Coordinates of C-alpha atoms and ligand atoms in Angstrom, one line a residue:
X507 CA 107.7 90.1 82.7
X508 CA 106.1 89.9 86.1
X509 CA 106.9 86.7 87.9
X510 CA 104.9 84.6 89.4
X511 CA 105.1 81.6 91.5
X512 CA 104.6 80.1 95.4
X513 CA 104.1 82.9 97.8
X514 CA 103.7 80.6 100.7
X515 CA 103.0 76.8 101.4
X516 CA 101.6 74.7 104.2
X517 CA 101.7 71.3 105.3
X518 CA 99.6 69.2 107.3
X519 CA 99.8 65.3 107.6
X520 CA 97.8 62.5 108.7
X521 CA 97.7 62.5 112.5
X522 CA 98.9 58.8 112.8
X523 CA 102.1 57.4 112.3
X524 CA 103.2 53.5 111.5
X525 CA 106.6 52.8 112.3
X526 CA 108.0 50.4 109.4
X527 CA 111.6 49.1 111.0
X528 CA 109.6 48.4 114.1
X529 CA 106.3 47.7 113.6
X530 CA 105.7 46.8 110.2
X531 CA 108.9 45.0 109.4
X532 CA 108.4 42.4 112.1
X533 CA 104.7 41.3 110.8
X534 CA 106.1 41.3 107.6
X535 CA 109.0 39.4 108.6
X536 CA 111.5 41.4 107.0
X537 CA 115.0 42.8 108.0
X538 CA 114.1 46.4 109.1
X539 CA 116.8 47.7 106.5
X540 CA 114.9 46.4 103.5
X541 CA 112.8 49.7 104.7
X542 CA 115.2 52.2 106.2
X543 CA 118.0 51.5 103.3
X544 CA 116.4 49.9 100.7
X545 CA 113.3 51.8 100.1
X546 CA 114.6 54.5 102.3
X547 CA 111.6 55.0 104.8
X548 CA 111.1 55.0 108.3
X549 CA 107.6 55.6 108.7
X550 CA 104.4 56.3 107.3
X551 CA 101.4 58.7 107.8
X552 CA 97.5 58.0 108.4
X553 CA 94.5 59.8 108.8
X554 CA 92.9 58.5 111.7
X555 CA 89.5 58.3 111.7
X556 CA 88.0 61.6 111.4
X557 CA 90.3 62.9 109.3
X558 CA 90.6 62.2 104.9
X559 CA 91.7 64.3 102.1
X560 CA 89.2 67.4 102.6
X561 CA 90.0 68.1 106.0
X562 CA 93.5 67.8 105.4
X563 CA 93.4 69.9 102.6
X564 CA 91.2 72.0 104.8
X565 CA 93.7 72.5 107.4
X566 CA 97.0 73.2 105.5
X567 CA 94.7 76.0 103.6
X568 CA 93.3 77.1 106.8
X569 CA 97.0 77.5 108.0
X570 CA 98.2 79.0 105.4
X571 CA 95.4 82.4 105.2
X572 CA 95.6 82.7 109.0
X573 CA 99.4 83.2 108.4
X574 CA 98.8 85.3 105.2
X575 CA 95.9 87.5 106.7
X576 CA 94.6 86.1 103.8
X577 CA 90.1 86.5 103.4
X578 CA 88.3 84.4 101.1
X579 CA 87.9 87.7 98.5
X580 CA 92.1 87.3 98.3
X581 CA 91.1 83.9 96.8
X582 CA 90.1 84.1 93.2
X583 CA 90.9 79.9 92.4
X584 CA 90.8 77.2 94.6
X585 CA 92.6 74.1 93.0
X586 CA 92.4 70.6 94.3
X587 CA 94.7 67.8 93.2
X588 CA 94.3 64.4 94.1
X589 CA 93.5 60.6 93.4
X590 CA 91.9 59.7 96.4
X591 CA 88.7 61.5 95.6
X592 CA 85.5 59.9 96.7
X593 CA 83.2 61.7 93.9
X594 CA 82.9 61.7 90.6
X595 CA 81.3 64.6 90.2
X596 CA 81.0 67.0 93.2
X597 CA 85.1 68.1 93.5
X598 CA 86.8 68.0 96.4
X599 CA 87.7 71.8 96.3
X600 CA 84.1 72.5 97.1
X601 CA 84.2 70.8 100.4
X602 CA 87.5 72.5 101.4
X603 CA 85.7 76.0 100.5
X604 CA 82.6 75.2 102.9
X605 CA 85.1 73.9 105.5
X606 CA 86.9 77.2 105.3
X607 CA 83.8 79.3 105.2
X608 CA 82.9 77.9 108.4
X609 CA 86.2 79.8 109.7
X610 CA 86.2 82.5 107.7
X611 CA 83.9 86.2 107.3
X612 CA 83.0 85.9 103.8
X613 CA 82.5 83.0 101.3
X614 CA 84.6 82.0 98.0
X615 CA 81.4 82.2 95.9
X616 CA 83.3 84.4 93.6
X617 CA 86.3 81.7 93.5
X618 CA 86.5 79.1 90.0
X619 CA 86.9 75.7 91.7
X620 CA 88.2 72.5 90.4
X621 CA 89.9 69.5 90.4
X622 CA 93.0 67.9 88.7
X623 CA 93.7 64.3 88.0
X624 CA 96.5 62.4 86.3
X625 CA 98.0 60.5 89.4
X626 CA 100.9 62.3 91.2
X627 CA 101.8 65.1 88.7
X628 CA 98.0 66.7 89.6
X629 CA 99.5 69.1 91.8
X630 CA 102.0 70.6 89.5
X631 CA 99.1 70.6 87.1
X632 CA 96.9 72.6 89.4
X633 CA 100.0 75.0 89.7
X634 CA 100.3 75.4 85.7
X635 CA 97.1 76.0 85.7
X636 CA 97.4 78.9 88.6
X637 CA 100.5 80.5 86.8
X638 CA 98.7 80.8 83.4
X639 CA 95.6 82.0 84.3
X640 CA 97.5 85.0 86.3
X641 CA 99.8 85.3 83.5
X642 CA 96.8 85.7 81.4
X643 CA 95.4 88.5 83.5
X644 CA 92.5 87.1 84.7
X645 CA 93.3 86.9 88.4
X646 CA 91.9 90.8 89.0
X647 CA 94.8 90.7 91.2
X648 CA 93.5 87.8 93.5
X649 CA 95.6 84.7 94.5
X650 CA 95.0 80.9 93.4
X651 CA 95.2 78.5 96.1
X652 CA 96.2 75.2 94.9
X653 CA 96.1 72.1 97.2
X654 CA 97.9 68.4 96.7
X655 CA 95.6 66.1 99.0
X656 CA 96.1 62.3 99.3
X657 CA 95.5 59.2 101.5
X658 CA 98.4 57.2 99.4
X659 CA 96.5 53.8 100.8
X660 CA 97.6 49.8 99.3
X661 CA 95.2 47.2 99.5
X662 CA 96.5 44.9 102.9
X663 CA 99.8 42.4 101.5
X664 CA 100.3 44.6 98.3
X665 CA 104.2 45.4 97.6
X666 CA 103.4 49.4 97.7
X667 CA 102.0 48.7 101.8
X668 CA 105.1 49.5 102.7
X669 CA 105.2 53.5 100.6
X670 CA 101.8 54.5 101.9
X671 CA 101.2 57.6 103.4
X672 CA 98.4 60.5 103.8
X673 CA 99.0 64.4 103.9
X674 CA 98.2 67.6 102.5
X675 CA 100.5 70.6 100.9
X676 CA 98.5 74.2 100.4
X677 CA 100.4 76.5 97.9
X678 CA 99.5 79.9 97.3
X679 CA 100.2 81.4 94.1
X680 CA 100.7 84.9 93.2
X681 CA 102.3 87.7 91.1
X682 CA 105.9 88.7 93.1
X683 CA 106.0 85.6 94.9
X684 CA 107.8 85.5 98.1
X685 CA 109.0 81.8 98.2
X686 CA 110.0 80.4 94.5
X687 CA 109.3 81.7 91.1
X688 CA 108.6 79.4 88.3
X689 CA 110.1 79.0 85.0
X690 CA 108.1 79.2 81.7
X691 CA 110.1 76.5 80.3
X692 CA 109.1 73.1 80.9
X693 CA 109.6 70.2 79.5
X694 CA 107.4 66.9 79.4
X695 CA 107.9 63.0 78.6
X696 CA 103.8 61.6 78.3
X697 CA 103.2 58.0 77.6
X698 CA 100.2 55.8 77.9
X699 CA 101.5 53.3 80.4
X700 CA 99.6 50.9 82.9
X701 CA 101.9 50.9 85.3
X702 CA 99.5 51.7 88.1
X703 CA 96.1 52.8 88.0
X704 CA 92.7 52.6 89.8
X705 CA 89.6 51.7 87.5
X706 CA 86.7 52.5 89.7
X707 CA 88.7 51.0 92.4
X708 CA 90.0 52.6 95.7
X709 CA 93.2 51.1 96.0
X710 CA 95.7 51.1 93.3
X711 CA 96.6 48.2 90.7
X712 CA 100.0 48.5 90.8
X713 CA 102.9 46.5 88.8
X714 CA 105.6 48.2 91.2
X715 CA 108.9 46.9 89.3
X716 CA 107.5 48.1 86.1
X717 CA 106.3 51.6 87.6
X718 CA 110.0 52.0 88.6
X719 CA 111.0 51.8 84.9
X720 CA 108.4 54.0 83.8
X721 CA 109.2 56.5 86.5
X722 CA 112.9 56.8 85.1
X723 CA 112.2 56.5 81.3
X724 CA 109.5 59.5 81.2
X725 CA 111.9 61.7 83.7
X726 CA 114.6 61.3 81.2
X727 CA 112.4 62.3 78.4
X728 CA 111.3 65.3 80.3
X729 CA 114.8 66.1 81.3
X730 CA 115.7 66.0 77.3
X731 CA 112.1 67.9 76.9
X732 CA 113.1 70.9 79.1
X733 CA 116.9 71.3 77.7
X734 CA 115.7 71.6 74.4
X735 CA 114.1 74.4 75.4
X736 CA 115.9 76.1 78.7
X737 CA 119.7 74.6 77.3
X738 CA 121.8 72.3 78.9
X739 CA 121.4 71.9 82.6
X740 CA 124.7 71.8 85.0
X741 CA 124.8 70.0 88.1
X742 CA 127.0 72.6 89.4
X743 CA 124.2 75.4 88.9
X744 CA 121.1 73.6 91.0
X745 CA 120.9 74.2 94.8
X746 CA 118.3 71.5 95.2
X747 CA 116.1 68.7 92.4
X748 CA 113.1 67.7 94.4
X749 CA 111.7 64.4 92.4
X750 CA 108.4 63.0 93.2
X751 CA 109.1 60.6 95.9
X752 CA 107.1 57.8 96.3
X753 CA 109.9 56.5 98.5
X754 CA 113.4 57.9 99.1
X755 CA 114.8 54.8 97.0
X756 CA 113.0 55.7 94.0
X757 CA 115.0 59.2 94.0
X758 CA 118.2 57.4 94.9
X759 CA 117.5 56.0 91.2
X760 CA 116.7 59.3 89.6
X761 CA 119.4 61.4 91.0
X762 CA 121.8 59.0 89.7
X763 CA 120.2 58.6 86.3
X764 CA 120.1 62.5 86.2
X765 CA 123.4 62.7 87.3
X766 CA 124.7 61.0 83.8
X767 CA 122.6 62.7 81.7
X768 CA 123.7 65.6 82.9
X769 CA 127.3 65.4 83.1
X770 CA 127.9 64.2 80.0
X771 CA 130.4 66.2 77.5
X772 CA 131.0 68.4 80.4
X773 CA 134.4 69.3 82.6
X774 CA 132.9 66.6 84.8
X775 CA 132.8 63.8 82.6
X776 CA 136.2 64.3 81.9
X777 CA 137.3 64.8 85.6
X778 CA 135.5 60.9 86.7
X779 CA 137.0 59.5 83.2
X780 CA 140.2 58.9 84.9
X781 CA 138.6 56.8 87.7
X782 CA 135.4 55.3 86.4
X783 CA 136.3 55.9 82.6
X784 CA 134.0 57.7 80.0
X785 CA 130.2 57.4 79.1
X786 CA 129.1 54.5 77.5
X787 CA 128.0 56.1 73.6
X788 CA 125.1 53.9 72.3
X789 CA 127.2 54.3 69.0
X790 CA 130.2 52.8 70.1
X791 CA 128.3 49.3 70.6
X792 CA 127.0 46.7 68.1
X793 CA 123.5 46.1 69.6
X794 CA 121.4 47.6 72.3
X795 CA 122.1 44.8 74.7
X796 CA 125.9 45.4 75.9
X797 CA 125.2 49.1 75.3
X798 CA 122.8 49.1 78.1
X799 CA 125.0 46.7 80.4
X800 CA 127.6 49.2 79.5
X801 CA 125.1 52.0 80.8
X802 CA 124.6 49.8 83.8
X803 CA 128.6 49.1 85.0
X804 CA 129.5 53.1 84.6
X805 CA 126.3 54.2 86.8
X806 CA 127.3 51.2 89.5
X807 CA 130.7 52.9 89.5
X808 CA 129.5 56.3 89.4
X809 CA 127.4 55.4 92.3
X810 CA 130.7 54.8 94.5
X811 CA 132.7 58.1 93.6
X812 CA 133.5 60.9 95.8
X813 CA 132.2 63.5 93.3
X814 CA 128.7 61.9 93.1
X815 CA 128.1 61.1 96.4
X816 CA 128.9 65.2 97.9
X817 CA 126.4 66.1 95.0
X818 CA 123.7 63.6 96.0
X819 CA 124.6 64.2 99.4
X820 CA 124.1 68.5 98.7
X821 CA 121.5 68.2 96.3
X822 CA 119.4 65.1 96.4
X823 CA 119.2 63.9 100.3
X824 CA 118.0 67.1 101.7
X825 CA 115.0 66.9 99.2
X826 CA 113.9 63.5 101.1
X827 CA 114.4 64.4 104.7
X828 CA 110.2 65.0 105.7
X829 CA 109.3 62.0 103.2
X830 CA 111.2 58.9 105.0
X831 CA 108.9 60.2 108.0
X832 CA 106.1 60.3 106.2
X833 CA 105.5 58.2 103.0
X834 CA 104.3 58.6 99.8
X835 CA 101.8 61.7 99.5
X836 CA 101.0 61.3 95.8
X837 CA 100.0 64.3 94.5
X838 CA 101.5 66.3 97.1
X839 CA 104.6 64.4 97.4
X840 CA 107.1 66.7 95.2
X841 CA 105.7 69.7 97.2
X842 CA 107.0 68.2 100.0
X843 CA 110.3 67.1 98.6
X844 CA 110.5 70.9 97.8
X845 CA 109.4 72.1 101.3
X846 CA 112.1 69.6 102.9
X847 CA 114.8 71.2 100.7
X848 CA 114.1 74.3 101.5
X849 CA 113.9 73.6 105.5
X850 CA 117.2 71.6 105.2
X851 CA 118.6 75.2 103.6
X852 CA 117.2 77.0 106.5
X853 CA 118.3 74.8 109.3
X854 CA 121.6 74.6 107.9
X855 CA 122.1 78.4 107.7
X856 CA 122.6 78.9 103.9
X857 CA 121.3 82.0 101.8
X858 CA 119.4 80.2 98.8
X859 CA 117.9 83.5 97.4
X860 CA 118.3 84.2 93.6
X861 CA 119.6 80.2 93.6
X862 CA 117.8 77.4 91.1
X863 CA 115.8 74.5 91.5
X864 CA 114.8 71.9 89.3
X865 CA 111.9 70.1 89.5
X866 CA 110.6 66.5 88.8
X867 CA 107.3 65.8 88.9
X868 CA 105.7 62.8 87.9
X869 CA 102.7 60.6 88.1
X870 CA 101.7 56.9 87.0
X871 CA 99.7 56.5 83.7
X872 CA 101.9 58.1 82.5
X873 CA 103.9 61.7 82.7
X874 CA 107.1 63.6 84.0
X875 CA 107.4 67.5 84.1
X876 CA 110.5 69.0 84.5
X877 CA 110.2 73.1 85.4
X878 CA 113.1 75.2 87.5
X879 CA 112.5 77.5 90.1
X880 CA 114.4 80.4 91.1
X881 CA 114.3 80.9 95.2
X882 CA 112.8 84.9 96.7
X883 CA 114.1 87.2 98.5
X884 CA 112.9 86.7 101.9
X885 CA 112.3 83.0 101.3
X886 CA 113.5 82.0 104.7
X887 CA 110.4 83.6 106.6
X888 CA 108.0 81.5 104.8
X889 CA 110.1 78.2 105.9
X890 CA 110.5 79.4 109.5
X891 CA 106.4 79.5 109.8
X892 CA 106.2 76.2 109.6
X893 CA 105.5 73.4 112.1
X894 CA 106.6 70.3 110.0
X895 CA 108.6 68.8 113.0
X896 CA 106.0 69.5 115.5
X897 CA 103.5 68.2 113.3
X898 CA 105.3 64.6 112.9
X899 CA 106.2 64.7 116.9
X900 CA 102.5 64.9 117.5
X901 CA 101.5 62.0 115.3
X902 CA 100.4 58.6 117.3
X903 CA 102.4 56.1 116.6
X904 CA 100.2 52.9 116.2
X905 CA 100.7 49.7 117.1
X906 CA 100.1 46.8 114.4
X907 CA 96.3 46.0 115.8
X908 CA 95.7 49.8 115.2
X909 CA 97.0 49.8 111.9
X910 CA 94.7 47.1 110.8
X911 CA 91.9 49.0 112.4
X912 CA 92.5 52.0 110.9
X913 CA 93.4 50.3 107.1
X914 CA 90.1 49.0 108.0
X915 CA 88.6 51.9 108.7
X916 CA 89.5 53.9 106.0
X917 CA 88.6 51.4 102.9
X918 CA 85.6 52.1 101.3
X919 CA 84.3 48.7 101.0
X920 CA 84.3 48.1 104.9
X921 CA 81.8 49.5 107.6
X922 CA 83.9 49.5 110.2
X923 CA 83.9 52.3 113.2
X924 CA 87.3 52.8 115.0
X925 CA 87.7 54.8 117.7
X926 CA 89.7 58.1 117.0
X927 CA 93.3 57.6 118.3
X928 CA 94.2 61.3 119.0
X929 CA 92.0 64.4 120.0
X930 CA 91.2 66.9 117.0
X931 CA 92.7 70.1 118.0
X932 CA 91.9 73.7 116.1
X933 CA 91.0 71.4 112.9
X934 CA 88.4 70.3 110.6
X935 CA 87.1 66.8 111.1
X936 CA 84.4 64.7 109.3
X937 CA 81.4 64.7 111.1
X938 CA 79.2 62.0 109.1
X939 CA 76.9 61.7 106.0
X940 CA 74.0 64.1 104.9
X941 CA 70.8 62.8 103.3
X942 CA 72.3 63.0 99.7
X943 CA 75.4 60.7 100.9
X944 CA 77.5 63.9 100.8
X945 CA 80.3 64.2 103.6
X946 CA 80.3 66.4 106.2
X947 CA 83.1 68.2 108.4
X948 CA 82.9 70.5 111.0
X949 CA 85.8 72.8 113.0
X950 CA 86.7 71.6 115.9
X951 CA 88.6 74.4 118.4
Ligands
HMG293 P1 109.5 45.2 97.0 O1 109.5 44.3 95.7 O2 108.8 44.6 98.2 O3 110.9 45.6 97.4 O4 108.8 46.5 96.6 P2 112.3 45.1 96.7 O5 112.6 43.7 97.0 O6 112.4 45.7 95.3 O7 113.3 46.0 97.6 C1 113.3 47.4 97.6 C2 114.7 47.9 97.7 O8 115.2 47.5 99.0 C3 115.7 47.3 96.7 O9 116.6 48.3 96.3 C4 116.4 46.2 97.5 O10 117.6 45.8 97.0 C5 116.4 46.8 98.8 P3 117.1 48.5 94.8 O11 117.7 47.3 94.4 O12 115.8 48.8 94.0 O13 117.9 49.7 94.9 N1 116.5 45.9 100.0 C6 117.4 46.1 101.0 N2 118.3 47.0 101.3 C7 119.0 46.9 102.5 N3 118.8 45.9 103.3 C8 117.9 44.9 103.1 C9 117.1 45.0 101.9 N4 116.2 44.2 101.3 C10 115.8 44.8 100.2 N5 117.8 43.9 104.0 C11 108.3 48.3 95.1 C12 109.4 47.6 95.9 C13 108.8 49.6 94.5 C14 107.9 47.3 93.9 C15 107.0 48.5 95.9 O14 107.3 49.3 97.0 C16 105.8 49.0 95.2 O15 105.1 48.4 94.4 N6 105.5 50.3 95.4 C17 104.4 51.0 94.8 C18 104.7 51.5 93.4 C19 105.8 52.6 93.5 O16 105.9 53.3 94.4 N7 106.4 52.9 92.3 C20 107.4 53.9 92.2 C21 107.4 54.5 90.8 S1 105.8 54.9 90.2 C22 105.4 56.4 91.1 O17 106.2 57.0 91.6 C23 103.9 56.8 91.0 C24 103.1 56.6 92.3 O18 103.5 57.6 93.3 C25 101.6 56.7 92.0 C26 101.1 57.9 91.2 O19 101.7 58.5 90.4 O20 99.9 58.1 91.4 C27 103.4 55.3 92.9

C-alpha cells in the first residue's frame, strides 16, 4: 500500500503580538496567572493591518514551494480551511492561487480548489480529503496543498478575548511523504451542539464553559471511535498527542481525560491502584451522580502522581510549546500542536522516525477526529527549515491602545484605518478593494 501523508509544512503567523500577563491582564484586572497557569497562554497573535487570512495562507504556501522547488504544475489541489472567510461564494483558495501566481512561472489553472468548513477540524478535513483523492489515483502524480488559515478574533469583553490568535499552517501532501504518514483508521464522535458558532456574524457566539464540555465528550467518543477500529491504544506506545488547542488549558483537560481512558485494564492501572486506587466502574455505583464524582476524585488524584505527570510532561507539554506564544489558530491550531511536538523532538536531540502519533482534532458545532501518524525517515530536515522562533521574535509587541486599534481595525463592521505597525518584508499584503468588492493583495519584496 503506498503511504501517503505530510511531506513538508510551513508556518507563518500574524505579525503582531499582545502580551496577556503584561498587557492584557492589567486592563482586565486580572492576576497575570489566571493566563499563564490557568489557561496556559502568554501571548497572542494578530495580523496587523495589511495582513488577513489570504496573505497568510499566501505566505506559509509561498514558503513552503520555494523550499520544495516546488512550481505550480507540482500542485494538482489547493485546499483552504478556515472560518474566518469573508465570502460566501468566491473561496479563499482562489486568492492564495493569484497571490502565488504573482511569484510563481506558471498558473494553477489545472489545480481543483476549495474550501472546508466545520470550525476547527476544517484542516484535518482538507487533509482527508488530500489523502483520499491520491489514494484514489487521481493525483497524476501531483501534490495537494492544503492550508489551515484563521484570524481566531472575540468580539471586545467576550471570555474567549483572552484565546485569540491569527496564523497560517501550509501542508503538503504526497505519496512517500517525508514528514508523517497517516493512518487509514480514524475514528469520529459528531454531534449537533451549539456550543459556538457564527450565524452570518464575524465574531463567534460562544458559551465557553459549555464548549469545554463538548470539546471532551466528542474526543472521548472519537477515542472509543478509533480503537474500535485500530485496537486499544497504550500510552506507552505514542511519542507525542497533539489535541486542538484553543488554549494550553483545554489540553491540560484532554490529556488527563485520555490518560484514564487509556490506561484502564492495563499494567498501569494496576501499578497507580496502590496509590490512587482503581478506576471508578460506572457498574459499581447506584446512580450516575456519585459515579461521576467518583470519576472526578480518581482524575484529581491522578492529576498529582509521579507516573502522569513524566507522561504529560513527555507527551502532552511539548505539543503546546508554539501555542502559549501564539493563541488559538482554529483551524490550524492542531497543525501547530503537531509542528511544536515535532521541533521539541528536534531541539531535544531524539530520533522520532518509525515512532506514533496520535491525533485530536476537533472543532465547535460539533466533531472530534482521532487518526495516528507514523513519523519519516528524514523527518528532522523538514523541522530544521523552519523559522517558528524567528517568526515570533519578529512580531511587534503592542501596547493596549494598539490592540484596540488593531481589534478595531480588523472587524468587519468598523471603517477604521490603522497605520501598519511593522514593515511587510518578502510577503503578500492586501492592497485594497477592486470594483466588484473583491480583495486584493500584492508581493511585497
Ligand atoms: P474564563 O471563564 O474567563 O476563565 O474563560 P476561568 O475563570 O474558567 O479560568 C480559566 C482557568 O484559569 C481555570 O482553570 C481557572 O481555575 C484558572 P480550570 O479550573 O478550568 O482548570 N485560573 C487561574 N489559575 C491560576 N491562577 C489564577 C487563576 N485564575 C483562574 N489566578 C473560557 C475560560 C474557556 C470559558 C474562555 O476562555 C472562552 O470562552 N474561550 C473560548 C471558547 C473556547 O476556547 N473553548 C474551548 C473548547 S471549544 C474549542 O476548542 C473550539 C474552538 O477552537 C472554536 C472552533 O472549533 O472553531 C474554540
Amino acid at each position: 500500500m503506498t503511504a501517503v501523508g505530510i511531506d513538508a509544512i510551513e508556518v507563518w503567523t500574524g505579525n503582531l503580538k499582545l502580551d496577556l500577563p503584561g498587557t492584557f491582564a492589567p486592563q482586565k484586572g486580572e492576576d497575570p496567572e489566571k493566563y499563564t497557569k490557568g489557561l496556559g497562554l502568554n501571548a497572542s497573535s494578530f495580523p496587523d493591518s495589511y495582513e488577513d487570512i489570504v496573505t497568510m495562507a499566501a505566505n506559509a504556501a509561498h514558503r513552503l514551494m520555494e523550499r520544495k522547488g516546488l512550481e505550480p504544475d507540482d500542485i494538482g489541489r489547493i485546499d483552504v480551511a478556515t472560518e474566518s472567510a469573508f465570502d460566501n461564494s468566491k473561496p479563499v483558495s482562489t486568492y492564495v492561487a493569484g497571490c502565488l501566481e504573482q511569484v510563481f512561472d506558471g498558473d494553477f489553472h489545472h489545480a481543483n480548489k476549495g474550501e472546508r468548513k466545520f470550525a476547527c477540524i476544517a484542516g484535518t478535513q482538507s487533509l482527508d480529503d488530500a489523502y483520499n483523492w491520491i489514494k484514489a489515483g487521481r493525483n497524476r502524480g501531483r501534490a495537494a496543498l492544503v492550508i489551515a488559515t484563521d484570524t481566531a478574533l472575540y468580539a471586545r469583553g467576550d471570555a474567549g478575548e483572552a484565546t485569540q490568535g491569527a496564523g497560517a499552517v501550509a501542508m503538503l501532501i504526497t505519496e512517500e511523504p517525508g514528514l508523517v504518514e497517516l493512518s487509514t483508521e480514524q475514528g469520529y464522535g459528531s454531534a449537533d451542539e451549539t456550543d459556538f458558532l457564527k450565524p452570518n456574524q464575524q465574531f463567534p457566539s460562544v458559551d465557553g464553559k459549555r464548549s469545554v464540555k463538548v470539546y471532551l465528550a466528542r474526543m472521548r467518543e472519537a477515542l472509543e471511535d478509533y480503537e474500535s477500529v485500530a485496537g486499544d491504544v497504550h500510552p506507552d506506545d505514542l511519542a507525542f498527542i497533539p489535541f486542538h488547542t484553543p488554549f494550553p488549558g483545554m489540553v491540560r483537560k484532554a490529556g488527563l481525560l485520555g490518560y484514564r481512558h487509556i490506561t484502564r485494564d492495563t499494567a498501569i492501572e494496576d501499578d497507580l491502584a496502590e496509590e490512587i486506587g482503581r478506576q471508578p466502574r460506572a457498574e459499581a455505583f447506584d446512580d450516575e451522580e456519585s459515579y461521576h464524582d467518583a470519576l472526578r476524585e480518581y482524575m484529581d488524584a491522578l492529576k498529582g502522581t509521579e507516573r502522569y505527570r513524566e507522561w504529560y510532561a513527555q507527551t502532552i507539554d511539548p505539543t503546546l510549546e508554539v501555542s502559549r506564544e501564539v493563541g488559538n489558530w482554529y483551524t490550524g491550531s492542531v497543525h501547530l500542536a503537531r509542528t511544536s511536538a515535532l521541533k521539541h523532538a528536534l531541539e531535544a536531540g531524539r530520533d522520532l522516525a518509525g515512532e506514533t502519533l496520535l491525533v485530536g482534532s476537533y472543532g465547535s458545532g460539533a466533531q472530534a477526529e482521532i487518526h495516528a501518524e507514523t513519523v519519516c525517515d528524514g523527518w528532522e530536515a523538514e523541522i530544521e527549515a523552519l523559522n517558528v522562533d524567528e517568526q515570533l521574535a519578529a512580531r511587534y509587541d503592542m501596547s493596549w491602545a494598539d490592540y484596540e486599534q488593531i481589534h478595531d481595525a480588523h472587524n468587519h463592521d468598523m471603517d477604521v484605518d490603522v497605520e501598519e505597525f511593522t514593515a511587510p518584508d518578502a510577503e503578500f499584503v492586501f492592497d485594497g478593494w477592486g470594483r466588484m468588492g473583491e480583495r486584493k493583495y500584492r508581493y511585497v519584496d
